[in-house]
CSV table of C-alpha atoms in Angstrom, one decimal:
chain,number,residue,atom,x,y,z
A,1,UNK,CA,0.7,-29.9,77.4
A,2,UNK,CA,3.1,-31.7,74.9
A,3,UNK,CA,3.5,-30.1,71.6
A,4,UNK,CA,7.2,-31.6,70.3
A,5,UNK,CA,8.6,-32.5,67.0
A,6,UNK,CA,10.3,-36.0,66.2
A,7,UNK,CA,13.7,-33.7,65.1
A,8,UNK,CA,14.4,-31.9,68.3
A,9,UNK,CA,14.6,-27.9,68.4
A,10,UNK,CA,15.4,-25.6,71.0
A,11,UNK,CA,14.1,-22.0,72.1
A,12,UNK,CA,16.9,-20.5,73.7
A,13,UNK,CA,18.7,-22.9,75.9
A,14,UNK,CA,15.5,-25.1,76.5
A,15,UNK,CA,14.2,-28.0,73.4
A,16,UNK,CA,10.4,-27.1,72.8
A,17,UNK,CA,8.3,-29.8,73.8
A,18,UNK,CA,5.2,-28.5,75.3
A,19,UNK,CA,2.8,-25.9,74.2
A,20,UNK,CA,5.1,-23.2,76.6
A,21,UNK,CA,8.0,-24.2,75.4
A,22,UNK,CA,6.3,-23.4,71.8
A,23,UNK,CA,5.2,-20.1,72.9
A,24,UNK,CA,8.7,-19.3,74.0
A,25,UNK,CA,9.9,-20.2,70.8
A,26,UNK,CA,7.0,-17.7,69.8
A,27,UNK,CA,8.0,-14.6,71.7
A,28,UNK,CA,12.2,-15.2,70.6
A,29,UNK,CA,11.2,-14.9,67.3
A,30,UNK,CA,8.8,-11.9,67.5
A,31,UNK,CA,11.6,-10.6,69.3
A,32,UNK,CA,14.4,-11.1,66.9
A,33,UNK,CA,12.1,-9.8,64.1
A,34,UNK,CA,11.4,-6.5,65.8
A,35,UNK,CA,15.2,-6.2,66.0
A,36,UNK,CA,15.9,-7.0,62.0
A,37,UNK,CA,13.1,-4.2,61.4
A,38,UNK,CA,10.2,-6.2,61.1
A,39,UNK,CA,6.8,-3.4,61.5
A,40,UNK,CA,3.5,-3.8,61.5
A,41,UNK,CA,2.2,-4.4,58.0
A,42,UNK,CA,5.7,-5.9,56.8
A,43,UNK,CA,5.2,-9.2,55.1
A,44,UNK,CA,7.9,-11.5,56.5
A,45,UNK,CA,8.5,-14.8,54.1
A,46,UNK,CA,10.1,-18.0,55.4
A,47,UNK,CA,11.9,-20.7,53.3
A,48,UNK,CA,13.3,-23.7,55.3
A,49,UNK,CA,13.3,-26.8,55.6
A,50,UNK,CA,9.7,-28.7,56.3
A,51,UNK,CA,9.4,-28.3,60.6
A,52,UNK,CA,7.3,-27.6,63.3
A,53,UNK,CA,8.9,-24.3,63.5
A,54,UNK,CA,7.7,-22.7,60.5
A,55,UNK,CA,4.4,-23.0,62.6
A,56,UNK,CA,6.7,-21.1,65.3
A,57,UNK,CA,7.9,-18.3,62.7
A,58,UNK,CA,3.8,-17.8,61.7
A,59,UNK,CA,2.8,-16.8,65.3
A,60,UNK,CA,6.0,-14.7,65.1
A,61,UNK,CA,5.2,-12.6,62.3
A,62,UNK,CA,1.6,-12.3,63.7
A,63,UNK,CA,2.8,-11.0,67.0
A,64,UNK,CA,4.6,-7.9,65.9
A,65,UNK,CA,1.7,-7.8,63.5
A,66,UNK,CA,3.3,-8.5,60.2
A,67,UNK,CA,1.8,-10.6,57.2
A,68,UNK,CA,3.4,-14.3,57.3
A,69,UNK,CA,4.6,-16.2,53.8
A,70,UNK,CA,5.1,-19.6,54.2
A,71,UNK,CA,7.2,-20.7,51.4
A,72,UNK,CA,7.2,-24.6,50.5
A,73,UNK,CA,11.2,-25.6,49.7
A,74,UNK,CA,10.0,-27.9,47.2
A,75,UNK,CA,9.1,-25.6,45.3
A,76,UNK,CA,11.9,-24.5,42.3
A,77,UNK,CA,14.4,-21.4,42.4
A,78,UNK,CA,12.6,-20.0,39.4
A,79,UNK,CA,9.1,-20.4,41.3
A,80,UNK,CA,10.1,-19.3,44.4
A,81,UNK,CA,11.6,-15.6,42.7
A,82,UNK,CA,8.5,-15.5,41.4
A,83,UNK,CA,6.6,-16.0,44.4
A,84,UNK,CA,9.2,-13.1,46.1
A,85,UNK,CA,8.0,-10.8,43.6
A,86,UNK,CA,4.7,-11.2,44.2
A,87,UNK,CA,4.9,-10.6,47.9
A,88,UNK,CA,6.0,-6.7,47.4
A,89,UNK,CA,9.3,-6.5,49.2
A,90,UNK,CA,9.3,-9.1,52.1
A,91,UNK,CA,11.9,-9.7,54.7
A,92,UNK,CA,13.2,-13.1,53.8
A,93,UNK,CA,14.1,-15.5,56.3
A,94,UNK,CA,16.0,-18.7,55.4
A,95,UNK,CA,17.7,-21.9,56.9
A,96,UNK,CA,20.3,-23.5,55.6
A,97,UNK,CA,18.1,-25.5,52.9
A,98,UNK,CA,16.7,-22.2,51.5
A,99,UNK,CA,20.4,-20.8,51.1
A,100,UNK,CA,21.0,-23.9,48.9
A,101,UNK,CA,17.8,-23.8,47.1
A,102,UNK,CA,18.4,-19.8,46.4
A,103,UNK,CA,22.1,-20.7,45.0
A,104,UNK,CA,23.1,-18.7,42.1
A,105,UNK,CA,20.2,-16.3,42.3
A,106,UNK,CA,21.4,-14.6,45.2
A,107,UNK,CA,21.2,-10.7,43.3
A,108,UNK,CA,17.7,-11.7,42.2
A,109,UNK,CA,16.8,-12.3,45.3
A,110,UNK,CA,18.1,-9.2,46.8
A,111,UNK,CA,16.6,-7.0,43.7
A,112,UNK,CA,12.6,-9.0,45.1
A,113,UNK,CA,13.3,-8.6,48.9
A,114,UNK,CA,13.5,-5.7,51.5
A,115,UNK,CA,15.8,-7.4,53.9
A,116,UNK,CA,17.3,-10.8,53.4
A,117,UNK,CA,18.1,-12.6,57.2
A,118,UNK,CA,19.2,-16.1,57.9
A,119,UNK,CA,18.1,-18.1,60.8
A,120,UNK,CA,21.2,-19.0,62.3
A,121,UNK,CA,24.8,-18.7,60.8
A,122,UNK,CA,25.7,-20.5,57.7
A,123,UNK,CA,28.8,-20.0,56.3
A,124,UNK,CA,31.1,-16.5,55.7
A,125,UNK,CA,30.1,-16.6,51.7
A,126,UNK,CA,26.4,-16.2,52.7
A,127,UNK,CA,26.9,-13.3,55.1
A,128,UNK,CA,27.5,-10.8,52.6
A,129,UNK,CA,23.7,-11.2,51.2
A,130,UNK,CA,21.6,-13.0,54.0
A,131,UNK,CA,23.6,-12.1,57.4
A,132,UNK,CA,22.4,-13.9,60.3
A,133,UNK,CA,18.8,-13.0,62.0
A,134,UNK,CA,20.1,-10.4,64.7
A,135,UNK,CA,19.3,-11.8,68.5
A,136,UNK,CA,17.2,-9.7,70.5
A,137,UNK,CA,18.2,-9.1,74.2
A,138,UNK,CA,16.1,-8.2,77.5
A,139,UNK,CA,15.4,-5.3,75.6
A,140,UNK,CA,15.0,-4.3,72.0
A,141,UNK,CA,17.2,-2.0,70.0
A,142,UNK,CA,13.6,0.4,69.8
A,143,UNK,CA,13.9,0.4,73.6
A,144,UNK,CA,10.6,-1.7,74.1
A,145,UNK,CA,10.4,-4.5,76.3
A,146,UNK,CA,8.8,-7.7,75.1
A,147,UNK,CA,5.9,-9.2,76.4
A,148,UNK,CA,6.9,-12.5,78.1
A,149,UNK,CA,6.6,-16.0,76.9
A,150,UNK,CA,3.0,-17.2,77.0
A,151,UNK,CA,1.2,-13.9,77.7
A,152,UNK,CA,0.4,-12.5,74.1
A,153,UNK,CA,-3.0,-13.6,72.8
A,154,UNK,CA,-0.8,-14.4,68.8
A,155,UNK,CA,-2.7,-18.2,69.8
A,156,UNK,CA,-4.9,-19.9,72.0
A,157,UNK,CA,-8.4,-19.9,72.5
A,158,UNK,CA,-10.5,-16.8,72.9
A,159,UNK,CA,-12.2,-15.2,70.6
A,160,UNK,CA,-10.3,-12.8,67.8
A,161,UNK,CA,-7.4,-14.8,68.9
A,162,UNK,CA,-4.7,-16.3,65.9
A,163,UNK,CA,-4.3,-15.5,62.6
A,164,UNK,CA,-5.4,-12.6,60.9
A,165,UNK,CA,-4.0,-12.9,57.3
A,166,UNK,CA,-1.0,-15.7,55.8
A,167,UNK,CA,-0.3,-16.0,52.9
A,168,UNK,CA,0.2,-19.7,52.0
A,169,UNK,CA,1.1,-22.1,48.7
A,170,UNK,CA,-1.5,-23.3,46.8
A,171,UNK,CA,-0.1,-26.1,44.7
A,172,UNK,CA,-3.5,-26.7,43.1
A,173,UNK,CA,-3.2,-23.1,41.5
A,174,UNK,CA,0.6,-23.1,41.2
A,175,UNK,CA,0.1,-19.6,43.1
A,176,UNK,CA,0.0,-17.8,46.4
A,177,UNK,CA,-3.0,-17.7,48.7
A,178,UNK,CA,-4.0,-15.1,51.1
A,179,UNK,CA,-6.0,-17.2,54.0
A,180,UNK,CA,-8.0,-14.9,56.5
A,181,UNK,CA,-8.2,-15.0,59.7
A,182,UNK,CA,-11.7,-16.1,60.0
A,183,UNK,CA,-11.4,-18.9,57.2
A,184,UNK,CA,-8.1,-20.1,59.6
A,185,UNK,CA,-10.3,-20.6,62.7
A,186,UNK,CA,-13.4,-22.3,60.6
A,187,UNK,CA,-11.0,-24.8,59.2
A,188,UNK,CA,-9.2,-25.5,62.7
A,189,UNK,CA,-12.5,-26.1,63.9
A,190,UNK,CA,-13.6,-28.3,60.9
A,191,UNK,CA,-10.4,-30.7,61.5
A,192,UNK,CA,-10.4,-31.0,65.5
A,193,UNK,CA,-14.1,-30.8,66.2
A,194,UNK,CA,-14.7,-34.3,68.0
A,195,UNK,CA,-11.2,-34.7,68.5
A,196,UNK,CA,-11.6,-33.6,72.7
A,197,UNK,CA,-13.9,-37.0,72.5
A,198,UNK,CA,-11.3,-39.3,71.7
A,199,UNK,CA,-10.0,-39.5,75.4
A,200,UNK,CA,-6.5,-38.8,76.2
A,201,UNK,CA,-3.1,-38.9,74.0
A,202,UNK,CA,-1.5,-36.8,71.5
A,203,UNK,CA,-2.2,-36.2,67.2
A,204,UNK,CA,0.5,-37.3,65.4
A,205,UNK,CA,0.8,-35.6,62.1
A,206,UNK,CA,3.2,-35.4,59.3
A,207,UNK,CA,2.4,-32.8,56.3
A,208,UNK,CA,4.0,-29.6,54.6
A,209,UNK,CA,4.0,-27.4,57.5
A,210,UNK,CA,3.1,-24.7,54.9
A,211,UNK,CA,-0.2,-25.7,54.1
A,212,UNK,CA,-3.3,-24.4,54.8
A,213,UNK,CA,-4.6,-27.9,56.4
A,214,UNK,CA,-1.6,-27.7,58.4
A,215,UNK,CA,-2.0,-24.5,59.6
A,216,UNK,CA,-5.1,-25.2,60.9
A,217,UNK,CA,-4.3,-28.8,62.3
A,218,UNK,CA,-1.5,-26.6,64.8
A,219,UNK,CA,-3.9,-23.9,65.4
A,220,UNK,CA,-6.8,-26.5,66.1
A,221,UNK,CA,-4.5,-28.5,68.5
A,222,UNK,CA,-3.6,-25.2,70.5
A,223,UNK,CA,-7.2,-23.8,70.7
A,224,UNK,CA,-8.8,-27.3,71.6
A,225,UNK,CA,-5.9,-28.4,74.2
A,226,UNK,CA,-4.9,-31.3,72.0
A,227,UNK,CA,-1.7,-32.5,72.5
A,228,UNK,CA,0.3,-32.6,69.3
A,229,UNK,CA,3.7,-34.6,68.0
A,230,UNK,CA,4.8,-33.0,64.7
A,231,UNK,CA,6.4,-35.5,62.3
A,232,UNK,CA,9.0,-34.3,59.7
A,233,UNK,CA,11.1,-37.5,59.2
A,234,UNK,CA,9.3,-40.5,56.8
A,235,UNK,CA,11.5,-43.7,57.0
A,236,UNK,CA,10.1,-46.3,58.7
A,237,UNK,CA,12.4,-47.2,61.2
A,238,UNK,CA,12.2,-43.4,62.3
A,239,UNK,CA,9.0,-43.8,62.5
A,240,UNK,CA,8.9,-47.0,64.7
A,241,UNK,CA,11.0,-45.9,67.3
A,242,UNK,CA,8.8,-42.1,67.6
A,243,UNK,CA,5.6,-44.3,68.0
A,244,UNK,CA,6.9,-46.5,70.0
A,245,UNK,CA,8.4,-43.7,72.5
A,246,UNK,CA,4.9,-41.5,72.1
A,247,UNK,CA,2.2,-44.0,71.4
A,248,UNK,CA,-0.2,-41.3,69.7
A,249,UNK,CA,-4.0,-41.8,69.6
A,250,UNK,CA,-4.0,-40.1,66.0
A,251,UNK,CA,-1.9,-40.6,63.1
A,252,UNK,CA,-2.3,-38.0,59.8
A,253,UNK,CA,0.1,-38.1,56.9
A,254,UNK,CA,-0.6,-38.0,53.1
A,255,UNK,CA,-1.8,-41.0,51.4
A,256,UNK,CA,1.5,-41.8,50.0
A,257,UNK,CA,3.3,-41.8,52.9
A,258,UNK,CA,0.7,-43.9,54.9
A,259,UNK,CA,1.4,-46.7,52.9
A,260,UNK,CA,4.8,-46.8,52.8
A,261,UNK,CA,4.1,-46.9,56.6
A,262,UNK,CA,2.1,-50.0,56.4
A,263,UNK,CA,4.2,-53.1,56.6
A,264,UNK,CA,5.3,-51.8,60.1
A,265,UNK,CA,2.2,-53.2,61.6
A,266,UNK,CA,3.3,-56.5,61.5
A,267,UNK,CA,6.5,-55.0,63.4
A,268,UNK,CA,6.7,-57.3,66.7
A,269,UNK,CA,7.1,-53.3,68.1
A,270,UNK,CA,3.5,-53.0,67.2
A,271,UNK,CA,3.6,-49.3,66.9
A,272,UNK,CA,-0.1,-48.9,65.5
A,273,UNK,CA,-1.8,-50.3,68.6
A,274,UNK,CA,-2.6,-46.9,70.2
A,275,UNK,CA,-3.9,-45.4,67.1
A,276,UNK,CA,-7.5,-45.2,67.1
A,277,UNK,CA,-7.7,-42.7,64.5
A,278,UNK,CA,-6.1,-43.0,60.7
A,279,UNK,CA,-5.9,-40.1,58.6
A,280,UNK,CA,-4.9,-40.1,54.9
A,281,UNK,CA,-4.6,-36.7,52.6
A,282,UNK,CA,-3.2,-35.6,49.5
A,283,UNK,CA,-4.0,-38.7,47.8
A,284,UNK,CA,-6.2,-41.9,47.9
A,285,UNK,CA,-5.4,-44.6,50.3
A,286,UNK,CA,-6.4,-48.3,49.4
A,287,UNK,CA,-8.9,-50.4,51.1
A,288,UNK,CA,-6.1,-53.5,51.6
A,289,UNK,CA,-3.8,-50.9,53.2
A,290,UNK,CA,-6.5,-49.1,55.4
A,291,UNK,CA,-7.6,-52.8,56.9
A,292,UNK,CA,-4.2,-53.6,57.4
A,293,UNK,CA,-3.6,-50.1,59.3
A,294,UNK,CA,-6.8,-50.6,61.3
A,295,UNK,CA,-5.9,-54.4,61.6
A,296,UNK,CA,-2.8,-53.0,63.7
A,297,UNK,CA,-4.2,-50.9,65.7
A,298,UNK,CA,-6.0,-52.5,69.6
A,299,UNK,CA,-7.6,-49.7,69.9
A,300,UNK,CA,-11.3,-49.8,70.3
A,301,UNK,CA,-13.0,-49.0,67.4
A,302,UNK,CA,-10.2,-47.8,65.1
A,303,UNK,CA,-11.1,-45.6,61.9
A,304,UNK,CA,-9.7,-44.1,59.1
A,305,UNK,CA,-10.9,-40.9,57.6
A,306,UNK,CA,-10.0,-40.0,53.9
A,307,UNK,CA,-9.7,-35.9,53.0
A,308,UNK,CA,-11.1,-35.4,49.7
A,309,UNK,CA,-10.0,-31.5,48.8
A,310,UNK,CA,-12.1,-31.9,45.1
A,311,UNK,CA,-15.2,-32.6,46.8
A,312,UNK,CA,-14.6,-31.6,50.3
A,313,UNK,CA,-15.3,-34.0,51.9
A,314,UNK,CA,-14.2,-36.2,54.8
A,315,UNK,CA,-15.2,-39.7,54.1
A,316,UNK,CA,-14.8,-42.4,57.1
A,317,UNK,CA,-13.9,-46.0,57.5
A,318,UNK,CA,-14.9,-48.2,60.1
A,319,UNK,CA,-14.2,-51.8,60.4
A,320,UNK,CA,-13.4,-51.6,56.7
A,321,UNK,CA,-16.9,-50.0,55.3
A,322,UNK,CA,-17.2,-46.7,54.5
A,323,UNK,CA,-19.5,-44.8,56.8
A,324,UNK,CA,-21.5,-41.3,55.7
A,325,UNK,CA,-19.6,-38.7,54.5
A,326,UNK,CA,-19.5,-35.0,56.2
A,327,UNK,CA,-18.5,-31.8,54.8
A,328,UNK,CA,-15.6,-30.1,56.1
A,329,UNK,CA,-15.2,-26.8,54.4
């Protein structure tokens, strides 16, 4: 089943594209972590760069039964110490935008941290603080062999599968937030249920892949069997050519970025026409630009749903009225 990203990644020697090739990327994590250290009841924070694979890292941590932090890299050096020091000791995993966004603080962020690991190699003057992410081999340096790709219940349907407890971002609180399990799966369910209906074709969704919502969008795809296209990248040529190659049934983005996406659907391409589905969050969309979004799309029956997070709602657009609204949390 596809699950693939519009900036490529690789597990190993193979670019994920499918939901095996995520759960690959799953177990060479979990592996590498058990190598740096990482025990049961560790809390393992991630800064990097917005990407599908933060999702990866979650399922990760999970695995080896550690407490994920997903760290936004918006966020400012001062906020993100802050954040460190509230998260008791982590091990601290960064890409090369983290290593940039942690410049100058790098005793500080030693002083918050257990261990400090990144991802992949980034230059010698890092090494001294934040050495690569050790690789783990057939074996790991405890003498335990990992499970293979695909057979650990970390996600997938089931019950008790997934999450049990991540600690996310709340920017509405400018504070950290522990999100069971349990509240995980309801909200999965909340923003997939119907979704099986639609027919065939892949969700296409770009949002902080450290939020709540998006944690739940990923685990909702994986649980329901939805086929899911990550987006990271918002220019709209980018754009063109991804929906043009993928021709997704379901398009979700915040409401800023949707309408800087408009004017392509007068794009002789016509890279709307296979969305049936609009979805606008963080923000309020426009009536003008949601007709023209469902104006491009030859689907039948196109609608647009608008998140509201102040009153929870999910309100619904069809043919430019709004229908009934439904709670969703």
């Amino acid at each position: 089943m596809p699950f693939g990203c519009d900036v490529r990644w690789r597990a190993g020697r193979a670019f994920v594209d499918s939901v095996a090739g995520f759960a690959v990327a799953v177990a060479l994590h979990a592996r590498r972590l058990r190598v740096a250290g990482v025990r049961p009841g560790s809390v393992v924070a991630v800064i990097r760069r917005n990407h599908a694979d933060l999702q990866a890292l979650l399922y990760a941590a999970l695995r080896v039964g550690a407490v994920p932090a997903l760290l936004p890299l918006r966020l400012g050096r001062d906020e993100l110490l802050d954040c460190l020091g509230a998260l008791d000791r982590p091990h601290l995993l960064l890409d090369v935008g983290g290593v940039v966004r942690l410049d100058g603080a790098e005793e500080a962020v030693r002083s918050r941290c257990g261990r400090v690991f990144t991802l992949s190699s980034v230059d010698e003057s890092t090494q001294w603080w934040a050495p690569p992410l050790p690789h783990g081999g057939e074996e790991t340096q405890h003498g335990s062999t990992p499970e293979r790709p695909g057979t650990s219940s970390g996600f997938g349907p089931g019950p008790g599968s997934g999450p049990d407890e991540i600690v996310t971002y709340d920017i509405a609180t400018s504070g950290l937030r522990l999100l069971l399990g349990s509240e995980l799966h309801t909200l999965a369910h909340q923003l997939t249920s119907g979704r099986r209906a639609q027919g065939p074709g892949a969700d296409a969704a770009h949002f902080d892949f450290c939020t709540p919502d998006a944690c739940a969008t990923v685990l909702g795809s994986l649980l329901h069997e939805v086929p899911f296209l990550a987006l990271t990248r918002t220019e709209p040529p980018a754009l063109e050519v991804f929906l043009r190659d993928h021709r997704p049934v379901s398009l979700e983005a915040p409401a800023e970025v949707l309408a800087s996406w408009a004017p392509l659907a007068s794009a002789p391409t016509m890279p709307f026409s296979s969305v049936r589905r609009f979805v606008a969050s963080d923000g309020l969309l426009d009536r003008r630009t949601v007709r023209t979004l469902l104006g491009a799309s030859a689907a039948r029956r196109p609608f647009f749903v608008q998140r509201d997070a102040r009153r929870k709602q999910v309100v619904c657009v069809q043919g430019g009225l709004p229908a009934p609204a439904r709670p969703v949390r």
